[in-house]
């Protein structure tokens, strides 16, 4: 049953996540989906409702990370020569990105509460952290 659910989830994920990405990123996403599916032990009904909400949130967070890199990635090299006015603008952008991140997270939890019990939401966040930790360990080993 779990294998069938995992297969359905992976298929659902691949259909709903159509952003162009390199094969490495797609493999990482697939591993993340598999780990989350395993840790949460989603029912078929939960999985059907959960993955579109999760994918939408994940895409919004990706967009936010790209925005953050746009504002802070390029400028981080030349911050020693930044003017006070530019620093003020940069801090305002930083504040805006943090507010958006908070709102996205808050809305995500509200949506999840309509689909999953609170325990599974906590397990989701724990599984995401565990996945990040394992991914970083693998990257360090290379």
PDB file of C-alpha atoms in Angstrom:
ATOM      1  CA  UNK A   1       0.000   0.000   0.000  1.00  0.00           C
ATOM      2  CA  UNK A   2       2.775   2.455   0.918  1.00  0.00           C
ATOM      3  CA  UNK A   3       4.630   1.709  -2.320  1.00  0.00           C
ATOM      4  CA  UNK A   4       1.511   2.415  -4.354  1.00  0.00           C
ATOM      5  CA  UNK A   5       0.925   5.627  -2.431  1.00  0.00           C
ATOM      6  CA  UNK A   6       4.548   6.636  -2.978  1.00  0.00           C
ATOM      7  CA  UNK A   7       4.272   5.957  -6.718  1.00  0.00           C
ATOM      8  CA  UNK A   8       1.039   7.940  -6.985  1.00  0.00           C
ATOM      9  CA  UNK A   9       2.563  10.780  -4.986  1.00  0.00           C
ATOM     10  CA  UNK A  10       5.664  10.898  -7.167  1.00  0.00           C
ATOM     11  CA  UNK A  11       3.521  10.936 -10.295  1.00  0.00           C
ATOM     12  CA  UNK A  12       1.312  13.668  -8.844  1.00  0.00           C
ATOM     13  CA  UNK A  13       4.379  15.644  -7.876  1.00  0.00           C
ATOM     14  CA  UNK A  14       5.985  15.367 -11.297  1.00  0.00           C
ATOM     15  CA  UNK A  15       2.777  16.495 -12.973  1.00  0.00           C
ATOM     16  CA  UNK A  16       2.231  19.498 -10.716  1.00  0.00           C
ATOM     17  CA  UNK A  17       5.808  20.670 -10.594  1.00  0.00           C
ATOM     18  CA  UNK A  18       6.612  21.713 -14.143  1.00  0.00           C
ATOM     19  CA  UNK A  19       9.193  24.432 -13.653  1.00  0.00           C
ATOM     20  CA  UNK A  20      12.244  23.847 -15.818  1.00  0.00           C
ATOM     21  CA  UNK A  21      15.045  22.579 -13.629  1.00  0.00           C
ATOM     22  CA  UNK A  22      18.190  20.601 -14.062  1.00  0.00           C
ATOM     23  CA  UNK A  23      18.129  16.857 -13.506  1.00  0.00           C
ATOM     24  CA  UNK A  24      20.002  17.226 -10.209  1.00  0.00           C
ATOM     25  CA  UNK A  25      17.327  19.460  -8.725  1.00  0.00           C
ATOM     26  CA  UNK A  26      14.576  17.149  -9.946  1.00  0.00           C
ATOM     27  CA  UNK A  27      16.297  14.183  -8.306  1.00  0.00           C
ATOM     28  CA  UNK A  28      16.618  16.086  -5.032  1.00  0.00           C
ATOM     29  CA  UNK A  29      12.935  17.066  -5.190  1.00  0.00           C
ATOM     30  CA  UNK A  30      11.944  13.448  -5.850  1.00  0.00           C
ATOM     31  CA  UNK A  31      14.010  12.273  -2.871  1.00  0.00           C
ATOM     32  CA  UNK A  32      12.420  14.953  -0.704  1.00  0.00           C
ATOM     33  CA  UNK A  33       8.925  13.900  -1.784  1.00  0.00           C
ATOM     34  CA  UNK A  34       9.723  10.267  -1.039  1.00  0.00           C
ATOM     35  CA  UNK A  35      11.047  11.108   2.410  1.00  0.00           C
ATOM     36  CA  UNK A  36       8.082  13.320   3.279  1.00  0.00           C
ATOM     37  CA  UNK A  37       5.643  10.681   2.053  1.00  0.00           C
ATOM     38  CA  UNK A  38       7.351   8.028   4.137  1.00  0.00           C
ATOM     39  CA  UNK A  39       7.585  10.143   7.298  1.00  0.00           C
ATOM     40  CA  UNK A  40       4.011  11.475   7.161  1.00  0.00           C
ATOM     41  CA  UNK A  41       2.383   8.188   6.178  1.00  0.00           C
ATOM     42  CA  UNK A  42      -0.292  10.074   4.253  1.00  0.00           C
ATOM     43  CA  UNK A  43      -3.572   8.424   3.389  1.00  0.00           C
ATOM     44  CA  UNK A  44      -4.499   8.547  -0.313  1.00  0.00           C
ATOM     45  CA  UNK A  45      -7.085  11.246   0.437  1.00  0.00           C
ATOM     46  CA  UNK A  46      -4.569  13.302   2.432  1.00  0.00           C
ATOM     47  CA  UNK A  47      -1.920  12.927  -0.268  1.00  0.00           C
ATOM     48  CA  UNK A  48      -4.321  14.066  -2.983  1.00  0.00           C
ATOM     49  CA  UNK A  49      -5.078  17.264  -1.069  1.00  0.00           C
ATOM     50  CA  UNK A  50      -1.644  17.780   0.478  1.00  0.00           C
ATOM     51  CA  UNK A  51       0.696  17.720  -2.527  1.00  0.00           C
ATOM     52  CA  UNK A  52      -0.902  20.546  -4.541  1.00  0.00           C
ATOM     53  CA  UNK A  53      -0.818  22.785  -1.432  1.00  0.00           C
ATOM     54  CA  UNK A  54       2.756  21.745  -0.635  1.00  0.00           C
ATOM     55  CA  UNK A  55       3.953  22.248  -4.217  1.00  0.00           C
ATOM     56  CA  UNK A  56       2.332  25.680  -4.415  1.00  0.00           C
ATOM     57  CA  UNK A  57       4.023  26.695  -1.158  1.00  0.00           C
ATOM     58  CA  UNK A  58       7.362  25.256  -2.246  1.00  0.00           C
ATOM     59  CA  UNK A  59       7.181  27.177  -5.523  1.00  0.00           C
ATOM     60  CA  UNK A  60       6.315  30.418  -3.704  1.00  0.00           C
ATOM     61  CA  UNK A  61       9.250  29.893  -1.338  1.00  0.00           C
ATOM     62  CA  UNK A  62      11.511  29.240  -4.341  1.00  0.00           C
ATOM     63  CA  UNK A  63      10.369  32.513  -5.892  1.00  0.00           C
ATOM     64  CA  UNK A  64      11.062  34.289  -2.615  1.00  0.00           C
ATOM     65  CA  UNK A  65      14.562  32.795  -2.448  1.00  0.00           C
ATOM     66  CA  UNK A  66      15.213  34.015  -6.006  1.00  0.00           C
ATOM     67  CA  UNK A  67      14.013  37.476  -5.035  1.00  0.00           C
ATOM     68  CA  UNK A  68      16.265  37.403  -1.993  1.00  0.00           C
ATOM     69  CA  UNK A  69      19.265  36.458  -4.142  1.00  0.00           C
ATOM     70  CA  UNK A  70      18.381  39.250  -6.563  1.00  0.00           C
ATOM     71  CA  UNK A  71      18.545  41.842  -3.818  1.00  0.00           C
ATOM     72  CA  UNK A  72      21.326  40.428  -1.698  1.00  0.00           C
ATOM     73  CA  UNK A  73      23.389  38.132  -3.893  1.00  0.00           C
ATOM     74  CA  UNK A  74      24.789  40.697  -6.314  1.00  0.00           C
ATOM     75  CA  UNK A  75      25.162  43.447  -3.765  1.00  0.00           C
ATOM     76  CA  UNK A  76      26.860  41.322  -1.149  1.00  0.00           C
ATOM     77  CA  UNK A  77      30.156  41.656  -3.024  1.00  0.00           C
ATOM     78  CA  UNK A  78      30.225  45.446  -2.946  1.00  0.00           C
ATOM     79  CA  UNK A  79      28.587  46.274   0.389  1.00  0.00           C
ATOM     80  CA  UNK A  80      31.738  47.912   1.659  1.00  0.00           C
ATOM     81  CA  UNK A  81      31.159  50.756  -0.809  1.00  0.00           C
ATOM     82  CA  UNK A  82      27.379  50.971  -0.428  1.00  0.00           C
ATOM     83  CA  UNK A  83      25.847  54.381   0.185  1.00  0.00           C
ATOM     84  CA  UNK A  84      23.613  55.045   3.175  1.00  0.00           C
ATOM     85  CA  UNK A  85      20.604  55.512   0.860  1.00  0.00           C
ATOM     86  CA  UNK A  86      21.278  52.178  -0.876  1.00  0.00           C
ATOM     87  CA  UNK A  87      21.750  50.475   2.485  1.00  0.00           C
ATOM     88  CA  UNK A  88      18.371  51.869   3.602  1.00  0.00           C
ATOM     89  CA  UNK A  89      16.710  50.501   0.447  1.00  0.00           C
ATOM     90  CA  UNK A  90      18.433  47.164   0.881  1.00  0.00           C
ATOM     91  CA  UNK A  91      17.264  46.858   4.481  1.00  0.00           C
ATOM     92  CA  UNK A  92      13.706  47.726   3.406  1.00  0.00           C
ATOM     93  CA  UNK A  93      13.851  44.943   0.809  1.00  0.00           C
ATOM     94  CA  UNK A  94      15.249  42.579   3.425  1.00  0.00           C
ATOM     95  CA  UNK A  95      12.357  43.440   5.740  1.00  0.00           C
ATOM     96  CA  UNK A  96       9.841  42.936   2.918  1.00  0.00           C
ATOM     97  CA  UNK A  97      11.272  39.500   2.067  1.00  0.00           C
ATOM     98  CA  UNK A  98      11.127  38.458   5.735  1.00  0.00           C
ATOM     99  CA  UNK A  99       7.509  39.614   6.010  1.00  0.00           C
ATOM    100  CA  UNK A 100       6.585  37.671   2.876  1.00  0.00           C
ATOM    101  CA  UNK A 101       8.344  34.571   4.225  1.00  0.00           C
ATOM    102  CA  UNK A 102       6.380  34.855   7.482  1.00  0.00           C
ATOM    103  CA  UNK A 103       3.053  35.323   5.652  1.00  0.00           C
ATOM    104  CA  UNK A 104       3.760  32.390   3.348  1.00  0.00           C
ATOM    105  CA  UNK A 105       4.590  30.161   6.307  1.00  0.00           C
ATOM    106  CA  UNK A 106       1.552  31.253   8.262  1.00  0.00           C
ATOM    107  CA  UNK A 107      -0.801  30.749   5.312  1.00  0.00           C
ATOM    108  CA  UNK A 108       0.798  27.383   4.576  1.00  0.00           C
ATOM    109  CA  UNK A 109       0.096  26.126   8.092  1.00  0.00           C
ATOM    110  CA  UNK A 110      -3.503  27.389   7.871  1.00  0.00           C
ATOM    111  CA  UNK A 111      -4.001  25.483   4.621  1.00  0.00           C
ATOM    112  CA  UNK A 112      -2.381  22.356   6.024  1.00  0.00           C
ATOM    113  CA  UNK A 113      -4.664  22.429   9.068  1.00  0.00           C
ATOM    114  CA  UNK A 114      -7.614  21.987   6.691  1.00  0.00           C
ATOM    115  CA  UNK A 115      -6.002  18.818   5.300  1.00  0.00           C
ATOM    116  CA  UNK A 116      -3.832  17.186   7.956  1.00  0.00           C
ATOM    117  CA  UNK A 117      -3.900  16.664  11.706  1.00  0.00           C
ATOM    118  CA  UNK A 118      -1.524  18.908  13.634  1.00  0.00           C
ATOM    119  CA  UNK A 119       0.777  15.987  14.420  1.00  0.00           C
ATOM    120  CA  UNK A 120       1.413  15.370  10.719  1.00  0.00           C
ATOM    121  CA  UNK A 121       2.130  19.064  10.160  1.00  0.00           C
ATOM    122  CA  UNK A 122       4.777  18.925  12.885  1.00  0.00           C
ATOM    123  CA  UNK A 123       6.145  15.725  11.322  1.00  0.00           C
ATOM    124  CA  UNK A 124       6.325  17.516   7.968  1.00  0.00           C
ATOM    125  CA  UNK A 125       8.519  20.280   9.343  1.00  0.00           C
ATOM    126  CA  UNK A 126      10.679  17.727  11.135  1.00  0.00           C
ATOM    127  CA  UNK A 127      11.019  15.676   7.922  1.00  0.00           C
ATOM    128  CA  UNK A 128      11.998  18.775   5.922  1.00  0.00           C
ATOM    129  CA  UNK A 129      14.704  19.645   8.442  1.00  0.00           C
ATOM    130  CA  UNK A 130      15.974  16.075   8.468  1.00  0.00           C
ATOM    131  CA  UNK A 131      16.084  16.074   4.668  1.00  0.00           C
ATOM    132  CA  UNK A 132      18.067  19.327   4.601  1.00  0.00           C
ATOM    133  CA  UNK A 133      20.510  17.961   7.151  1.00  0.00           C
ATOM    134  CA  UNK A 134      21.037  14.735   5.167  1.00  0.00           C
ATOM    135  CA  UNK A 135      21.437  16.668   1.928  1.00  0.00           C
ATOM    136  CA  UNK A 136      24.077  18.922   3.473  1.00  0.00           C
ATOM    137  CA  UNK A 137      25.912  15.908   4.859  1.00  0.00           C
ATOM    138  CA  UNK A 138      26.012  14.322   1.402  1.00  0.00           C
ATOM    139  CA  UNK A 139      27.233  17.546  -0.149  1.00  0.00           C
ATOM    140  CA  UNK A 140      30.021  17.830   2.423  1.00  0.00           C
ATOM    141  CA  UNK A 141      31.114  14.263   1.742  1.00  0.00           C
ATOM    142  CA  UNK A 142      31.621  15.011  -1.949  1.00  0.00           C
TER     143      UNK A 142
END
